[in-house]
């Protein structure tokens, strides 16, 4: 049997076969813009399934083999085993300096193991990746490996402090960098990484300014970080360190890591940043450097595979509701009022779907994963007309990546190679205006675009907790000697995952999932196809 880590092309073929067999639909056409990336290998295809890797093996599995499940599990555990510094070096661990219980307000971490009791995570501790057993491939949101939807346990490594560590804390220089767009909670994660590093006994902590750019731009100095510096940064949104897209080459970044004598790099960012972090990890490995690269997934879009959610997403949804509420009030106070709110979500509709669900004020939710037509019978405009005639008002929530096929395409990309999208909100506003003018029905249309407002704010309570745990676990992962990994929550448990597994495909809303169906129930919208 071929390994599950076979190429993405084989993977796509397998997935297409799978889709024919199980009547899944592949939305690959909607993700063509990802091909414009400089490193398209990791981000080529989209999928509805949560654990794509398991599905991908299907065409290569002989289900008549009585051991097929065991084979999958073996492949799975190989695929999810965490890269470690000792894969290339011969390092001896030492007892940890971290204690889950401090003796003083800030434990100095002088190199002694102060608490020999429990509280540490064993390298063989595992969390279950999937907890649903489907009866049939046609069950809502089903992810099945074989036609009988057999149960195949898949375990991933638990995050947390280990009893043995691979660095002398007092000798460590640790760096933190924040890349991509802003996201609520970046400062909470930075703060927590610094506090946890200090708890281990690290004295030399720096911030790299403005994303990967800060590694190589001579005008951007390293920012020294300590608990005094980060104490209150979580009270504000944004990133203390600044963010950016684009930047220097991987080898230039690794040259800089070497020149700056950095031992640990904590990289906060989305799927692009993680692809970069993994490339940096590989380059460090190639050069046999004792440097650990740890990712912390940041994206309000929530488009990272395998994780329950990424930090900032909850806050973005909460903020989005303010815009929806304003649109609702405007629409309901006007004669034949129509409110349109456009929310972020370049290639997925999680924010739009969750904000629609949580507000309960949305009549039509449009996301990139679900094609819709505007004109004609069963079109959005016809339904809108019906809502105005029967209810007198309507509110639409549209994700920025939705309906891109209606807009003229440009090949423009941002500095990171992400496609620049057309403005679907403005387009909808114009089309609706024209439609009601043509049918001679008055309509008062208000368009709200809260794009940057939903991400330039501080994290809400639930995101702040998530950030705190992610920041702490990132540091534990680095001291445990892992590299090229990221940390997140799977089925409520904090785990470590190899970076390639979480960025193999951008996560997207499954139109066959219970969540999307719940959204449809809540809005009452018909199928616009
Ligand atoms: N495939 C890749 N390989 C190496 N570096 C990459 C890759 N994709 C993106 N990067 C780098 O990662 C950084 C951030 O990427 P990007 O702008 O795509 O944001 P992101 O991490 O996906 O976050 P967001 O969710 O805000 O889009 C940039 O500096 C970019 O150059
Ligand atoms: O304007 P910027 O900084 O490129 O960010 C916009 C992008 O950020 C994202 O929210 C991803 O973080 C996308 O949905 C959106 O297209
Ligand atoms: Mg991205």
XYZ file of C-alpha atoms and ligand atoms in Angstrom:
577
model
C 0.000 0.000 0.000
C 1.259 3.467 -0.860
C 1.882 5.724 2.077
C -0.793 8.260 2.933
C 1.727 11.001 2.411
C 1.707 10.399 -1.345
C 1.403 13.413 -3.629
C -1.532 15.798 -3.698
C -2.349 14.760 -7.247
C -2.859 11.154 -6.233
C -4.782 12.549 -3.319
C -7.114 14.542 -5.526
C -7.754 11.583 -7.791
C -8.582 9.489 -4.769
C -10.819 12.219 -3.456
C -12.612 12.518 -6.798
C -13.135 8.768 -6.917
C -14.381 9.002 -3.396
C -16.744 11.789 -4.357
C -18.250 9.763 -7.186
C -18.639 6.774 -4.993
C -20.086 8.563 -1.999
C -21.800 11.372 -3.863
C -19.658 14.074 -2.295
C -19.156 17.232 -4.330
C -15.738 18.736 -4.739
C -15.614 22.503 -4.781
C -12.160 22.695 -6.353
C -13.163 25.352 -8.883
C -13.823 27.743 -6.079
C -10.276 27.423 -4.812
C -8.468 28.072 -8.057
C -7.172 31.327 -6.682
C -5.001 29.376 -4.248
C -2.951 28.193 -7.186
C -1.503 31.642 -7.503
C 0.506 31.018 -4.371
C 4.209 30.736 -4.715
C 4.244 27.437 -2.848
C 1.101 25.854 -4.098
C 2.043 22.330 -3.120
C 0.631 22.566 0.348
C -2.536 24.471 -0.396
C -3.810 23.188 -3.664
C -7.089 21.479 -3.070
C -10.093 21.983 -0.937
C -12.157 19.344 0.700
C -15.188 18.988 2.857
C -13.755 16.244 4.946
C -12.187 16.962 8.279
C -9.498 14.342 8.079
C -8.650 14.328 4.425
C -5.605 12.124 4.853
C -7.626 9.108 5.894
C -9.980 9.497 2.950
C -7.113 9.878 0.532
C -5.894 6.357 1.075
C -9.193 4.884 0.009
C -8.298 4.104 -3.582
C -5.129 2.455 -2.349
C -6.751 0.306 0.310
C -7.715 -3.265 -0.252
C -10.803 -3.590 1.923
C -10.697 -7.353 1.507
C -7.471 -7.358 3.487
C -8.578 -8.254 7.051
C -5.892 -5.902 8.392
C -6.876 -2.835 6.386
C -7.876 -0.835 9.467
C -4.629 -1.610 11.226
C -2.713 -0.550 8.121
C -4.527 2.759 8.003
C -3.854 3.327 11.661
C -0.166 2.571 11.210
C 0.040 4.967 8.279
C -1.923 7.524 10.226
C 0.334 7.410 13.247
C 3.393 7.721 10.999
C 1.829 10.688 9.268
C 0.928 12.395 12.532
C 4.170 11.648 14.352
C 5.797 14.913 15.361
C 9.116 16.021 13.899
C 11.711 16.253 16.691
C 15.163 17.820 17.005
C 16.530 14.358 17.691
C 15.517 13.223 14.203
C 18.667 14.990 13.037
C 20.683 15.627 16.209
C 21.757 13.491 19.117
C 20.589 15.522 22.089
C 20.293 14.357 25.672
C 17.241 15.711 27.496
C 17.417 17.174 30.973
C 14.769 17.337 33.719
C 12.341 20.155 33.122
C 12.617 23.472 34.886
C 8.904 24.052 34.456
C 6.610 23.278 37.298
C 2.842 23.377 36.916
C 2.716 24.856 40.433
C 4.829 27.931 41.173
C 6.316 28.591 44.586
C 6.602 32.344 44.079
C 4.787 34.938 41.972
C 7.272 34.390 39.141
C 9.309 31.247 39.510
C 12.895 31.964 38.507
C 13.308 28.514 36.957
C 16.889 28.097 38.199
C 17.345 24.729 36.609
C 15.999 22.545 39.402
C 12.985 20.298 39.017
C 10.927 21.593 41.907
C 7.818 19.513 41.546
C 8.317 15.851 40.915
C 4.625 15.103 41.125
C 2.022 14.773 38.412
C 0.992 17.538 36.055
C 3.185 16.579 33.107
C 2.064 15.151 29.803
C 3.543 11.877 28.619
C 4.759 11.632 25.022
C 2.448 8.661 24.547
C -0.663 10.516 25.738
C -3.115 10.779 22.889
C -6.391 12.516 21.962
C -8.926 11.070 19.551
C -9.106 13.036 16.313
C -12.653 12.043 15.384
C -15.500 11.280 17.707
C -18.392 10.679 15.319
C -19.320 7.268 13.971
C -21.427 7.564 10.814
C -23.924 4.901 9.833
C -23.742 5.704 6.152
C -21.812 7.887 3.712
C -25.064 9.762 3.157
C -25.325 10.818 6.820
C -25.039 14.576 7.213
C -21.385 15.577 7.057
C -20.229 11.969 6.813
C -16.508 11.306 6.563
C -16.066 7.662 5.728
C -13.076 5.633 4.700
C -14.928 2.570 3.457
C -18.480 2.182 2.111
C -19.608 0.740 5.463
C -18.305 3.761 7.323
C -16.285 1.574 9.638
C -14.922 3.141 12.757
C -11.170 3.690 12.564
C -9.609 5.245 15.627
C -7.132 8.012 14.866
C -5.020 9.380 17.678
C -2.939 12.538 17.848
C -0.402 13.692 20.429
C -1.529 15.561 23.477
C -0.071 19.004 24.102
C 1.463 20.115 27.371
C 4.607 20.214 29.514
C 6.945 17.217 29.434
C 9.114 16.024 32.323
C 12.217 16.216 30.162
C 13.318 19.140 28.043
C 15.890 19.621 25.272
C 17.164 23.099 26.043
C 18.982 24.804 28.938
C 16.521 27.634 29.551
C 19.150 30.189 30.598
C 20.978 29.655 27.311
C 17.879 29.985 25.127
C 17.139 32.907 22.852
C 13.479 32.754 21.821
C 11.793 34.832 19.114
C 8.136 35.541 18.415
C 6.785 36.686 15.051
C 3.217 37.502 13.926
C 2.391 37.206 10.202
C -0.547 37.630 7.814
C -3.583 39.754 8.687
C -4.554 40.923 12.155
C -6.579 38.683 14.401
C -8.064 39.272 17.859
C -5.900 37.540 20.456
C -2.441 37.956 18.903
C -1.312 39.961 21.928
C -2.768 37.378 24.310
C -0.677 34.660 22.650
C 2.493 36.801 22.620
C 1.995 37.603 26.288
C 1.442 34.003 27.266
C 4.467 32.744 25.316
C 6.652 35.284 27.123
C 5.244 34.438 30.579
C 5.646 30.695 30.001
C 9.181 31.039 28.607
C 10.123 33.009 31.710
C 8.594 30.338 33.875
C 11.016 27.848 32.319
C 13.827 30.282 33.085
C 14.391 31.879 29.672
C 15.919 35.377 29.918
C 16.446 36.273 26.284
C 13.120 36.761 24.480
C 12.684 38.985 21.447
C 9.888 40.037 19.133
C 10.512 40.095 15.381
C 8.728 43.126 13.955
C 6.225 43.117 11.084
C 6.101 39.433 10.264
C 8.798 37.564 8.350
C 9.958 40.909 6.960
C 11.440 41.724 10.397
C 14.009 38.938 10.103
C 15.813 40.630 7.231
C 14.930 44.328 7.224
C 17.899 46.045 8.895
C 15.730 49.005 9.907
C 13.532 46.755 12.060
C 15.265 45.942 15.316
C 14.441 43.051 17.627
C 12.071 44.056 20.417
C 13.225 42.740 23.808
C 10.262 41.087 25.562
C 9.678 40.337 29.234
C 6.716 40.001 31.570
C 6.960 43.739 32.283
C 6.726 44.561 28.572
C 3.804 42.248 27.840
C 1.869 42.650 31.073
C -1.058 44.649 29.648
C -0.794 44.068 25.919
C -3.806 41.753 25.884
C -6.018 44.733 26.716
C -5.571 46.040 23.171
C -6.252 44.526 19.766
C -3.661 44.223 17.001
C -0.164 42.886 17.467
C 2.499 44.485 19.642
C 4.997 43.256 17.057
C 3.163 44.338 13.913
C 2.159 42.060 11.022
C 2.830 41.874 7.310
C 2.291 39.792 4.200
C 5.037 38.751 1.789
C 8.656 39.052 2.866
C 12.087 37.508 2.449
C 12.955 34.051 1.164
C 13.070 31.069 3.477
C 16.833 30.779 3.227
C 17.272 34.486 4.039
C 15.060 34.000 7.117
C 17.111 30.994 8.244
C 20.343 32.952 7.661
C 18.899 35.624 9.928
C 17.855 33.077 12.593
C 21.437 31.827 12.568
C 22.979 35.295 12.641
C 20.736 36.334 15.526
C 21.541 33.069 17.369
C 17.864 32.280 17.874
C 17.040 28.834 19.297
C 13.239 28.883 19.292
C 10.858 30.637 16.896
C 7.168 30.974 17.690
C 5.316 31.766 14.483
C 1.780 33.118 14.811
C -0.187 33.072 11.570
C -2.619 31.397 9.206
C -2.157 28.740 6.551
C 0.350 30.827 4.547
C 2.413 31.544 7.645
C 2.351 27.888 8.601
C 3.571 26.895 5.138
C 6.399 29.392 5.692
C 7.084 28.081 9.202
C 7.320 24.531 7.900
C 9.685 25.582 5.105
C 11.855 27.355 7.704
C 11.802 24.228 9.872
C 12.923 22.119 6.897
C 15.714 24.515 6.026
C 16.947 24.501 9.650
C 16.890 20.695 9.569
C 18.810 20.643 6.333
C 21.453 22.814 7.961
C 21.353 20.616 11.099
C 20.579 23.615 13.298
C 19.277 23.112 16.819
C 16.339 25.445 16.233
C 12.724 24.649 16.938
C 9.938 26.231 14.902
C 6.507 26.171 16.528
C 3.344 27.466 14.848
C 0.329 28.939 16.591
C -2.629 28.966 14.182
C -4.178 32.387 13.822
C -7.028 33.060 11.469
C -10.367 34.677 12.010
C -11.509 32.786 8.905
C -11.192 29.502 10.859
C -9.858 27.820 7.727
C -7.243 25.578 9.344
C -7.867 21.836 9.125
C -8.533 19.507 12.035
C -9.039 22.123 14.737
C -12.295 22.851 16.508
C -11.651 26.540 15.897
C -8.796 28.985 15.640
C -8.360 31.923 17.988
C -9.977 35.206 17.014
C -12.832 33.484 15.242
C -15.247 33.727 18.185
C -14.448 37.410 18.669
C -14.866 38.119 14.956
C -18.289 36.448 15.014
C -19.268 38.472 18.069
C -18.145 41.731 16.456
C -19.874 40.811 13.197
C -23.147 40.679 15.080
C -22.911 44.373 15.852
C -22.855 45.060 12.115
C -25.699 42.614 11.502
C -27.724 44.192 14.261
C -27.231 47.653 12.733
C -28.211 46.334 9.305
C -31.298 44.739 10.849
C -32.356 47.931 12.621
C -31.790 49.998 9.472
C -33.728 47.517 7.342
C -36.598 47.194 9.783
C -36.900 50.943 10.285
C -37.012 51.742 6.574
C -39.886 51.259 4.149
C -38.908 48.124 2.215
C -35.501 48.139 3.878
C -32.770 45.741 2.773
C -29.569 45.408 4.806
C -26.428 43.826 3.369
C -23.449 42.896 5.542
C -20.234 41.623 3.993
C -17.971 39.630 6.285
C -14.447 38.287 5.908
C -13.875 34.817 4.587
C -11.663 34.683 1.554
C -12.352 31.059 0.748
C -14.691 29.904 3.473
C -17.912 31.062 5.021
C -17.429 30.190 8.680
C -17.709 33.772 9.975
C -20.782 34.494 7.829
C -22.449 31.217 8.785
C -21.773 31.552 12.514
C -22.661 35.248 12.629
C -25.933 34.482 10.813
C -26.694 31.668 13.216
C -25.825 33.611 16.342
C -27.662 36.813 15.392
C -30.860 35.151 14.253
C -31.432 38.306 12.184
C -30.303 37.065 8.790
C -32.724 36.070 6.011
C -30.116 35.124 3.423
C -26.605 33.861 4.128
C -24.273 33.455 1.137
C -20.938 31.670 1.416
C -18.203 30.671 -1.059
C -18.811 26.945 -0.603
C -22.439 27.069 -1.749
C -23.037 28.369 -5.274
C -26.090 30.566 -5.769
C -27.807 32.259 -8.657
C -29.057 35.805 -8.458
C -31.526 36.041 -11.342
C -34.535 33.991 -12.338
C -36.677 31.446 -10.526
C -35.081 30.294 -7.251
C -32.590 33.156 -7.504
C -31.607 35.372 -4.584
C -33.375 38.395 -6.112
C -36.669 36.567 -6.464
C -36.519 35.458 -2.814
C -35.628 38.973 -1.737
C -38.639 40.293 -3.626
C -40.803 37.726 -1.820
C -39.360 38.788 1.578
C -40.026 42.460 0.868
C -43.599 41.776 -0.264
C -44.364 39.537 2.733
C -42.185 40.852 5.598
C -41.420 44.374 4.412
C -37.663 44.031 5.034
C -34.715 41.633 4.699
C -31.108 41.245 5.843
C -28.375 39.515 3.838
C -25.039 38.310 5.142
C -22.463 37.595 2.430
C -18.943 36.225 2.862
C -16.291 38.082 0.867
C -15.363 35.004 -1.172
C -18.968 34.198 -2.150
C -20.228 34.646 -5.702
C -16.825 35.531 -7.126
C -17.937 34.051 -10.451
C -20.229 37.094 -10.908
C -17.313 39.514 -10.713
C -14.733 40.280 -13.323
C -11.557 38.410 -12.568
C -8.215 40.058 -12.101
C -5.033 38.116 -11.583
C -3.939 40.542 -8.894
C -2.476 39.057 -5.745
C -1.341 40.502 -2.438
C 2.294 40.400 -1.297
C 1.830 36.812 -0.061
C 0.361 35.576 -3.351
C -3.259 35.508 -2.121
C -5.733 36.420 -4.869
C -7.330 39.843 -4.505
C -11.074 39.330 -4.595
C -13.767 41.471 -6.185
C -16.231 43.190 -3.831
C -19.286 40.947 -3.746
C -21.027 43.265 -1.263
C -20.967 46.248 -3.613
C -22.003 44.019 -6.514
C -24.984 42.664 -4.562
C -26.015 46.183 -3.596
C -25.973 47.280 -7.256
C -27.832 44.199 -8.510
C -30.525 44.488 -5.853
C -30.970 48.188 -6.534
C -31.309 47.532 -10.266
C -33.719 44.638 -9.760
C -36.160 46.593 -7.587
C -35.965 49.571 -9.913
C -36.786 47.303 -12.852
C -39.831 45.776 -11.161
C -40.976 49.160 -9.889
C -40.925 48.200 -6.218
C -39.345 50.721 -3.839
C -36.403 49.376 -1.848
C -34.143 51.165 0.621
C -30.771 49.393 0.562
C -28.089 49.860 3.229
C -24.695 48.200 2.778
C -22.385 47.674 5.751
C -18.796 46.457 5.327
C -17.307 45.910 8.807
C -14.333 43.997 7.386
C -11.488 45.376 9.511
C -13.674 46.156 12.510
C -14.226 42.475 13.236
C -10.528 41.729 13.491
C -8.920 44.882 14.881
C -10.450 44.411 18.311
C -9.212 42.680 21.458
C -10.115 39.052 22.057
C -13.302 38.182 23.882
C -13.186 35.971 26.977
C -13.408 32.639 25.196
C -10.714 33.573 22.671
C -8.512 34.963 25.452
C -8.617 31.590 27.204
C -7.890 29.769 23.953
C -4.919 32.083 23.282
C -3.577 31.542 26.776
C -3.625 27.778 26.388
C -2.171 27.861 22.869
C 0.658 30.185 23.940
C 1.571 27.968 26.890
C 1.434 24.779 24.830
C 3.579 26.315 22.085
C 6.356 26.851 24.649
C 5.949 23.352 26.104
C 6.237 21.947 22.572
C 9.467 23.853 21.950
C 11.071 22.688 25.197
C 9.963 19.125 24.426
C 12.186 19.369 21.330
C 9.452 19.268 18.695
C 9.780 21.428 15.601
C 7.650 21.969 12.502
C 4.546 21.498 14.607
C 1.540 23.546 15.544
C -0.871 23.413 18.427
C -4.641 23.481 18.502
C -7.837 22.057 19.930
C -9.303 18.821 18.563
C -12.590 17.752 20.061
C -11.957 20.042 23.046
C -8.490 18.583 23.759
C -5.254 20.471 23.203
C -2.923 18.643 20.847
C 0.231 18.987 18.764
C 0.011 18.359 15.022
C 2.632 18.261 12.275
C 2.215 21.462 10.243
C 1.638 19.794 6.816
C -1.487 18.062 8.104
C -3.248 21.266 9.079
C -2.505 23.159 5.866
C -2.921 20.355 3.350
C -6.253 21.959 2.377
C -7.913 25.115 3.650
C -10.843 24.076 5.824
C -14.213 25.029 4.406
C -17.883 24.789 5.318
C -19.329 21.431 4.320
C -22.650 22.161 2.566
C -23.761 18.718 3.702
C -22.923 19.404 7.346
C -25.427 19.754 10.136
C -24.096 23.261 10.806
C -24.918 24.547 7.329
C -28.311 22.841 7.495
C -28.930 24.540 10.854
C -28.031 27.858 9.279
C -30.545 27.240 6.481
C -33.185 26.341 9.060
C -32.455 29.553 10.923
C -32.542 31.868 7.894
C -35.346 30.018 6.143
C -33.667 30.631 2.799
C -34.337 28.289 -0.111
C -31.767 26.588 -2.281
C -30.635 29.308 -4.718
C -29.588 26.954 -7.512
N 3.598 28.577 0.893
C 4.359 29.437 1.568
N 5.643 29.162 1.841
C 6.427 30.030 2.520
N 5.962 31.191 3.022
C 4.686 31.504 2.776
C 3.814 30.658 2.038
N 2.601 31.236 1.955
C 2.719 32.402 2.625
N 3.957 32.556 3.122
C 4.419 33.678 3.939
O 3.664 33.681 5.154
C 3.313 35.006 5.525
C 1.836 35.125 5.759
O 1.091 34.556 4.679
P -0.366 35.093 4.301
O -0.289 36.535 3.985
O -0.923 34.175 3.297
O -1.174 35.032 5.656
P -1.738 33.829 6.499
O -0.682 33.298 7.380
O -2.394 32.838 5.612
O -2.767 34.578 7.420
P -4.227 35.140 7.019
O -5.178 34.161 7.629
O -4.295 36.461 7.652
O -4.316 35.199 5.526
C 3.821 35.905 4.448
O 4.977 36.554 4.935
C 4.113 35.004 3.274
O 5.211 35.428 2.512
O -6.642 43.196 3.865
P -5.798 42.112 4.345
O -4.908 42.459 5.486
O -5.042 41.432 3.255
O -6.740 40.991 4.969
C -7.900 40.518 4.373
C -7.979 39.042 4.501
O -7.790 38.580 5.805
C -8.543 37.388 6.000
O -9.461 37.586 7.013
C -7.644 36.285 6.398
O -7.094 36.614 7.633
C -9.272 37.124 4.693
O -10.552 36.605 4.843
C -9.276 38.489 4.070
O -9.377 38.425 2.678
Mg -4.214 32.677 4.646
